[in-house]
Coordinates of N, CA and C in Angstrom, one line a residue:
X14 N -4.8 -5.0 -6.1 CA -4.2 -6.4 -6.4 C -3.2 -6.6 -6.9
X15 N -2.7 -8.0 -6.2 CA -1.6 -8.5 -6.5 C -1.1 -9.8 -6.8
X16 N -0.4 -9.9 -8.2 CA -0.4 -10.9 -8.4 C -0.2 -12.2 -7.9
X17 N -0.5 -13.2 -7.4 CA 0.3 -14.2 -6.0 C 1.7 -14.7 -6.9
X18 N 1.8 -14.5 -8.9 CA 3.6 -14.8 -8.9 C 4.5 -14.6 -7.9
X19 N 4.3 -13.4 -7.3 CA 5.2 -12.7 -6.4 C 5.3 -13.8 -5.1
X20 N 3.9 -14.5 -4.8 CA 3.9 -14.9 -3.6 C 3.7 -16.4 -3.8
X21 N 4.2 -17.0 -5.4 CA 4.1 -18.2 -5.5 C 5.2 -19.0 -4.9
X22 N 6.5 -18.5 -4.6 CA 7.9 -19.1 -3.7 C 7.3 -19.0 -2.1
X23 N 6.2 -18.3 -1.7 CA 6.2 -18.1 -0.8 C 4.9 -19.3 -0.1
X24 N 4.5 -19.4 -1.5 CA 3.2 -20.5 -0.8 C 3.4 -21.6 -0.5
X25 N 4.4 -22.2 -0.7 CA 4.5 -23.6 0.3 C 4.9 -23.5 1.4
X26 N 5.1 -22.3 1.8 CA 5.4 -22.2 3.1 C 4.2 -21.7 3.6
X27 N 3.7 -20.6 2.9 CA 2.6 -19.9 3.6 C 1.1 -20.4 3.5
X28 N 0.9 -21.8 2.3 CA -0.3 -22.1 2.2 C -0.7 -22.6 3.7
X29 N -0.4 -23.2 4.3 CA -0.7 -24.0 5.9 C -0.7 -22.7 6.5
X30 N -0.7 -21.6 6.5 CA -1.0 -20.5 7.0 C -2.4 -19.9 6.4
X31 N -2.1 -20.2 5.5 CA -3.5 -19.0 4.8 C -4.5 -20.0 5.1
X32 N -4.4 -21.2 5.2 CA -5.8 -22.2 5.6 C -6.1 -22.2 7.0
X33 N -5.0 -22.3 7.5 CA -5.5 -22.0 9.2 C -6.2 -20.7 9.3
X34 N -5.3 -19.5 8.9 CA -6.2 -18.3 9.2 C -7.9 -17.8 8.0
X35 N -8.4 -18.7 7.5 CA -9.4 -18.4 6.7 C -10.2 -19.3 7.1
X36 N -11.4 -19.1 7.3 CA -12.1 -19.9 7.8 C -14.0 -19.4 6.7
X37 N -14.2 -20.0 6.0 CA -15.7 -19.6 5.5 C -16.8 -20.5 6.0
X38 N -16.7 -21.2 7.4 CA -17.6 -21.3 7.9 C -18.9 -20.4 8.9
X39 N -18.0 -19.7 9.3 CA -18.4 -18.6 10.0 C -18.6 -17.5 9.3
X40 N -20.1 -16.9 9.6 CA -20.0 -15.4 8.9 C -20.2 -14.3 10.0
X41 N -19.0 -12.7 9.4 CA -19.0 -11.8 10.6 C -19.6 -10.6 9.9
X42 N -19.9 -9.9 10.7 CA -20.1 -8.1 10.4 C -18.9 -7.3 10.6
X43 N -18.1 -7.0 9.7 CA -17.0 -6.0 10.0 C -17.0 -4.9 10.7
X44 N -16.5 -4.1 11.7 CA -16.3 -3.3 12.7 C -15.0 -2.1 11.9
X45 N -14.9 -1.2 12.0 CA -14.6 0.0 11.7 C -13.6 -0.5 12.0
X46 N -12.9 0.0 11.1 CA -11.2 -0.5 11.1 C -11.0 -1.6 10.7
X47 N -11.8 -2.8 10.6 CA -11.4 -4.6 10.3 C -10.8 -4.0 9.0
X48 N -9.8 -5.1 8.7 CA -9.0 -5.3 7.4 C -10.1 -6.4 6.6
X49 N -10.0 -6.0 5.2 CA -10.8 -6.9 4.7 C -9.9 -7.1 3.0
X50 N -9.9 -8.3 2.8 CA -9.6 -8.9 1.4 C -10.7 -9.4 0.7
X51 N -10.2 -9.8 -0.6 CA -10.7 -10.8 -1.4 C -10.0 -11.3 -2.7
X52 N -10.6 -12.6 -2.3 CA -9.2 -13.5 -3.5 C -9.8 -12.9 -5.0
X53 N -8.8 -12.6 -5.7 CA -9.1 -12.4 -7.1 C -9.0 -14.0 -8.2
X54 N -9.4 -13.7 -9.4 CA -8.2 -14.8 -10.6 C -8.9 -16.3 -9.6
X55 N -9.5 -16.5 -8.8 CA -9.5 -18.2 -8.4 C -8.3 -18.5 -7.3
X56 N -8.2 -17.1 -6.5 CA -7.5 -17.5 -5.5 C -5.4 -17.2 -5.9
X57 N -5.4 -16.6 -7.2 CA -4.3 -16.2 -7.7 C -3.7 -15.3 -7.5
X58 N -4.3 -14.3 -6.9 CA -4.4 -12.6 -6.2 C -5.6 -12.6 -5.2
X59 N -5.4 -11.4 -4.2 CA -6.1 -11.2 -3.5 C -5.8 -8.9 -3.9
X60 N -7.0 -9.1 -3.0 CA -7.2 -7.4 -2.9 C -7.5 -7.3 -1.5
X61 N -7.3 -6.2 -0.7 CA -7.5 -6.0 0.0 C -7.8 -4.2 0.3
X62 N -8.7 -4.0 1.6 CA -8.9 -2.7 2.3 C -9.0 -2.4 3.7
X63 N -9.6 -1.4 4.0 CA -10.1 -1.3 5.3 C -11.7 -0.9 5.8
X64 N -12.5 -1.4 6.0 CA -13.8 -1.5 6.0 C -14.1 0.4 7.5
X65 N -14.4 1.0 7.1 CA -14.4 2.3 7.8 C -15.7 2.3 8.1
X66 N -16.9 1.7 7.8 CA -18.4 1.9 8.2 C -19.6 2.0 7.0
X67 N -20.7 2.2 7.4 CA -21.9 2.3 6.7 C -21.6 2.0 5.4
X68 N -21.5 0.6 5.4 CA -21.2 -0.3 4.1 C -20.2 0.7 2.6
X69 N -18.7 0.8 3.7 CA -18.0 2.0 2.5 C -16.6 0.8 3.2
X70 N -15.6 1.1 1.8 CA -14.1 0.3 2.4 C -13.4 0.7 1.4
X71 N -12.4 1.7 2.4 CA -11.4 2.7 1.8 C -10.3 1.1 1.2
X72 N -9.8 1.5 0.0 CA -9.0 0.9 -0.8 C -7.7 1.6 -1.8
X73 N -6.9 1.0 -2.1 CA -5.9 1.8 -2.9 C -6.3 0.4 -4.6
X74 N -6.8 1.5 -5.5 CA -7.1 0.9 -6.2 C -6.2 0.7 -7.7
X75 N -6.2 0.1 -8.6 CA -5.2 -0.1 -9.4 C -4.7 1.2 -10.5
X76 N -5.2 2.2 -10.2 CA -4.7 3.1 -10.8 C -3.9 4.4 -10.0
X77 N -3.9 3.8 -8.8 CA -3.3 4.4 -8.0 C -4.2 5.6 -7.0
X78 N -5.4 5.7 -7.0 CA -6.3 6.2 -6.0 C -6.5 5.5 -5.0
X79 N -6.8 6.2 -4.1 CA -7.4 5.9 -2.7 C -8.3 6.5 -2.4
X80 N -9.5 5.5 -2.8 CA -11.3 6.2 -2.7 C -11.9 4.9 -1.8
X81 N -13.2 5.4 -1.2 CA -14.0 4.8 -0.5 C -15.1 4.1 -1.4
X82 N -15.5 3.1 -1.6 CA -16.4 2.3 -2.4 C -17.2 0.9 -1.5
X83 N -18.4 0.9 -2.1 CA -18.8 0.3 -1.6 C -18.1 -1.4 -1.5
X84 N -18.7 -2.4 -1.2 CA -18.4 -4.0 -1.5 C -18.6 -4.3 -2.5
X85 N -19.6 -4.0 -3.6 CA -19.6 -4.3 -4.9 C -18.9 -3.6 -5.9
X86 N -18.6 -2.5 -5.5 CA -17.2 -1.6 -6.0 C -15.9 -2.7 -5.8
X87 N -15.7 -2.6 -4.2 CA -14.5 -3.5 -4.0 C -13.9 -4.6 -4.8
X88 N -15.2 -5.3 -4.7 CA -15.1 -6.5 -5.7 C -14.9 -6.3 -7.0
X89 N -13.7 -6.4 -7.5 CA -13.5 -6.1 -9.5 C -14.3 -7.0 -10.4
X90 N -14.2 -6.8 -11.0 CA -15.0 -8.0 -12.3 C -14.0 -9.1 -12.3
X91 N -13.0 -9.2 -11.3 CA -12.2 -10.6 -11.6 C -12.5 -11.3 -10.3
X92 N -12.8 -10.6 -9.4 CA -12.8 -11.1 -7.6 C -14.1 -12.0 -7.5
X93 N -13.7 -12.9 -6.6 CA -14.9 -13.7 -6.1 C -15.7 -12.8 -5.3
X94 N -17.0 -13.8 -5.1 CA -18.0 -12.5 -4.4 C -17.9 -12.8 -2.9
X95 N -16.6 -13.3 -2.5 CA -16.3 -13.5 -1.0 C -15.4 -12.7 -0.7
X96 N -16.0 -11.6 0.4 CA -15.1 -10.8 1.4 C -14.9 -11.7 2.5
X97 N -13.1 -11.7 2.9 CA -13.0 -12.1 3.8 C -12.7 -10.7 5.5
X98 N -12.9 -11.3 6.1 CA -12.7 -10.0 7.9 C -11.7 -10.4 8.9
X99 N -11.1 -9.2 9.3 CA -10.1 -9.7 10.6 C -10.9 -10.0 11.7
X100 N -10.6 -11.1 11.9 CA -11.1 -11.6 12.9 C -10.4 -11.9 14.1
X101 N -10.8 -11.7 16.0 CA -10.1 -12.9 16.7 C -11.4 -14.1 17.2
X102 N -10.9 -14.5 17.2 CA -11.6 -16.3 17.3 C -13.1 -15.9 16.1
X103 N -14.1 -16.0 16.9 CA -15.3 -15.6 15.9 C -15.8 -14.3 15.9
X104 N -15.0 -13.3 16.0 CA -15.8 -12.0 16.1 C -14.6 -11.3 15.5
X105 N -15.4 -10.2 14.8 CA -14.9 -9.2 13.6 C -13.4 -8.2 14.7
X106 N -12.6 -7.7 14.3 CA -11.8 -6.9 15.3 C -11.6 -5.7 14.2
X107 N -11.4 -4.6 14.7 CA -10.9 -3.3 14.1 C -10.6 -2.6 14.6
X108 N -10.1 -1.1 14.5 CA -10.1 0.0 15.1 C -10.3 1.5 14.7
X109 N -11.1 2.1 15.5 CA -11.1 3.3 14.8 C -10.2 4.4 14.7
X110 N -9.1 4.3 14.9 CA -7.6 4.5 14.6 C -7.3 4.1 13.2
X111 N -7.7 3.3 12.8 CA -6.9 2.8 11.6 C -8.2 2.8 10.5
X112 N -9.3 2.8 10.8 CA -10.3 3.9 9.9 C -10.0 4.8 10.0
X113 N -9.9 5.7 10.5 CA -10.0 7.3 10.3 C -8.9 7.4 9.9
X114 N -7.1 6.9 9.6 CA -6.2 6.8 8.9 C -6.5 6.5 7.3
X115 N -7.4 5.3 7.4 CA -8.0 5.3 6.2 C -8.7 6.5 5.8
X116 N -9.6 6.5 6.1 CA -10.4 8.0 6.0 C -9.9 8.9 4.8
X117 N -8.4 9.7 6.0 CA -7.8 10.4 6.0 C -7.3 10.4 4.6
X118 N -6.8 9.1 4.1 CA -6.0 8.8 2.4 C -6.8 9.4 1.5
X119 N -8.6 9.1 1.8 CA -9.4 9.3 0.7 C -9.1 10.6 -0.2
X120 N -8.9 10.2 -1.9 CA -8.7 11.3 -2.4 C -7.3 11.3 -2.9
X121 N -6.5 10.6 -2.1 CA -4.6 10.5 -2.3 C -4.5 10.0 -3.7
X122 N -3.4 10.5 -3.9 CA -3.1 9.0 -5.1 C -1.7 9.0 -5.2
X123 N -1.4 7.3 -5.1 CA 0.1 6.6 -4.8 C 0.6 6.4 -5.9
X124 N 1.7 6.3 -6.5 CA 2.3 5.7 -7.7 C 2.1 3.7 -7.4
X125 N 0.7 3.8 -8.0 CA 0.6 2.2 -7.8 C 1.5 1.2 -8.6
X126 N 2.1 0.3 -8.1 CA 3.1 -0.7 -9.0 C 2.4 -2.1 -8.7
X127 N 2.1 -3.0 -9.2 CA 1.1 -4.1 -8.8 C 2.4 -5.4 -7.6
X128 N 3.7 -4.6 -7.4 CA 4.5 -5.2 -7.0 C 5.0 -4.7 -5.5
X129 N 5.0 -3.5 -6.1 CA 6.2 -2.9 -5.1 C 5.3 -1.5 -4.5
X130 N 4.2 -1.3 -4.5 CA 3.5 -0.2 -4.3 C 2.0 -0.6 -4.2
X131 N 1.2 -1.8 -3.6 CA 0.3 -2.0 -4.0 C -0.9 -1.9 -2.9
X132 N -1.9 -2.4 -3.1 CA -3.0 -2.2 -1.8 C -2.6 -2.7 -0.8
X133 N -2.1 -3.7 -0.6 CA -1.6 -4.8 0.2 C -0.6 -3.5 1.5
X134 N 0.4 -2.8 0.7 CA 1.4 -2.3 1.5 C -0.3 -0.5 1.9
X135 N -1.0 -0.5 1.0 CA -1.6 0.4 1.7 C -2.2 0.4 3.3
X136 N -2.7 -1.0 2.8 CA -4.0 -1.6 3.8 C -3.0 -1.7 5.6
X137 N -1.5 -2.2 5.0 CA -0.7 -2.0 6.4 C -0.5 -0.7 6.6
X138 N -0.4 -0.1 5.4 CA -0.3 1.6 6.2 C -1.4 2.3 7.1
X139 N -2.3 1.8 6.6 CA -3.7 2.1 7.6 C -3.3 1.6 9.1
X140 N -2.8 0.8 9.0 CA -2.8 -0.2 10.8 C -1.8 0.4 11.5
X141 N -0.6 1.0 10.5 CA 0.9 1.2 10.9 C 1.1 2.4 11.1
X142 N 0.5 3.4 10.4 CA 0.5 4.8 10.2 C 2.1 5.2 9.2
X143 N 2.6 4.2 8.6 CA 3.5 4.4 7.8 C 3.2 3.2 6.7
X144 N 3.3 4.4 5.5 CA 2.2 3.7 4.3 C 3.5 3.7 3.6
X145 N 4.6 3.8 3.9 CA 5.9 3.5 3.2 C 6.6 2.4 3.4
X146 N 6.3 1.2 3.6 CA 6.4 0.0 4.2 C 6.7 -1.1 3.2
X147 N 7.1 -2.5 3.7 CA 7.5 -3.0 2.5 C 6.7 -4.3 3.0
X148 N 5.2 -4.2 3.3 CA 4.2 -5.4 3.0 C 3.1 -5.4 2.0
X149 N 4.0 -5.9 0.7 CA 3.2 -6.4 -0.7 C 2.8 -7.3 -0.9
X150 N 2.8 -8.4 -0.1 CA 1.6 -9.3 0.0 C 0.9 -9.7 1.3
X151 N 0.1 -10.3 0.7 CA -1.4 -10.9 1.8 C -0.6 -11.4 3.3
X152 N 0.1 -12.2 3.1 CA 0.9 -13.1 4.0 C 1.6 -11.7 5.1
X153 N 2.4 -10.8 4.7 CA 2.9 -10.1 5.7 C 1.4 -8.4 6.5
X154 N 0.6 -8.7 5.3 CA -1.1 -7.7 6.1 C -1.3 -8.8 7.0
X155 N -1.9 -9.6 6.8 CA -1.9 -10.5 7.8 C -1.4 -10.8 9.0
X156 N 0.2 -10.6 8.9 CA 0.4 -11.1 10.5 C 0.7 -9.2 10.9
X157 N 0.6 -8.6 10.3 CA 0.5 -6.9 11.0 C -1.1 -6.8 11.4
X158 N -1.7 -7.6 10.7 CA -4.0 -6.9 11.2 C -3.2 -8.2 12.8
X159 N -2.4 -9.2 13.1 CA -2.3 -10.3 14.0 C -1.9 -9.2 14.9
X160 N -0.6 -8.3 14.8 CA -0.1 -7.6 15.4 C -1.0 -6.3 16.2
X161 N -1.4 -5.7 15.2 CA -1.9 -4.5 15.5 C -4.1 -4.6 15.9
X162 N -3.9 -5.4 15.3 CA -5.8 -5.7 15.6 C -5.8 -7.1 16.9
X163 N -5.1 -7.9 16.6 CA -4.9 -9.2 17.4 C -5.6 -10.3 16.6
X164 N -6.0 -9.9 15.1 CA -6.4 -11.0 14.4 C -5.7 -12.2 14.2
X165 N -6.2 -13.3 14.0 CA -5.9 -14.8 14.3 C -6.9 -15.0 13.3
X166 N -7.6 -14.5 12.7 CA -8.4 -15.8 12.2 C -9.3 -14.7 10.8
X167 N -9.9 -15.5 10.1 CA -10.7 -14.6 9.0 C -11.7 -15.2 8.4
X168 N -13.1 -14.8 8.9 CA -14.3 -15.1 8.3 C -14.9 -14.3 7.3
X169 N -16.0 -15.2 6.5 CA -16.5 -14.5 5.6 C -17.5 -13.6 6.0
X170 N -17.9 -12.0 5.3 CA -18.4 -11.2 5.9 C -20.0 -11.4 5.6
X171 N -20.7 -11.3 6.5 CA -22.1 -12.1 6.3 C -22.6 -10.8 5.7
X172 N -22.8 -10.7 4.4 CA -23.7 -9.0 3.8 C -24.8 -9.9 2.6

């Protein structure tokens, strides 16, 4: 989970980017290795993870534990009920390699920090293999998803 207070400064510059990339009209089913995210606390913050198949999502929780969870578990009590999926056009995009990287981290623990070592950095690490990256905001994760997966929009998960 990442508090948007850190991203408030980027909201004016990135607000247009977020609205362009987030589409609530089309619903999709994620592919293995798709990047997923949900809004927390009415859009003040977001949470991200990687879809690994069989209705499981690998994420870094607020205790620093990397775990595979159901969509219901991924949506914390503070989350809205929508999960967004990385897409190219109207089709979900993912990567077996990304899913494999995510699964290889399950059971490990990281020194979680809301701002400097959070779920977005973990999810970016699944995309790149570099878990010590500086992508601590959803905006940076989305840019990496575009580079790695070709994701150019985000659609609702049809679940």
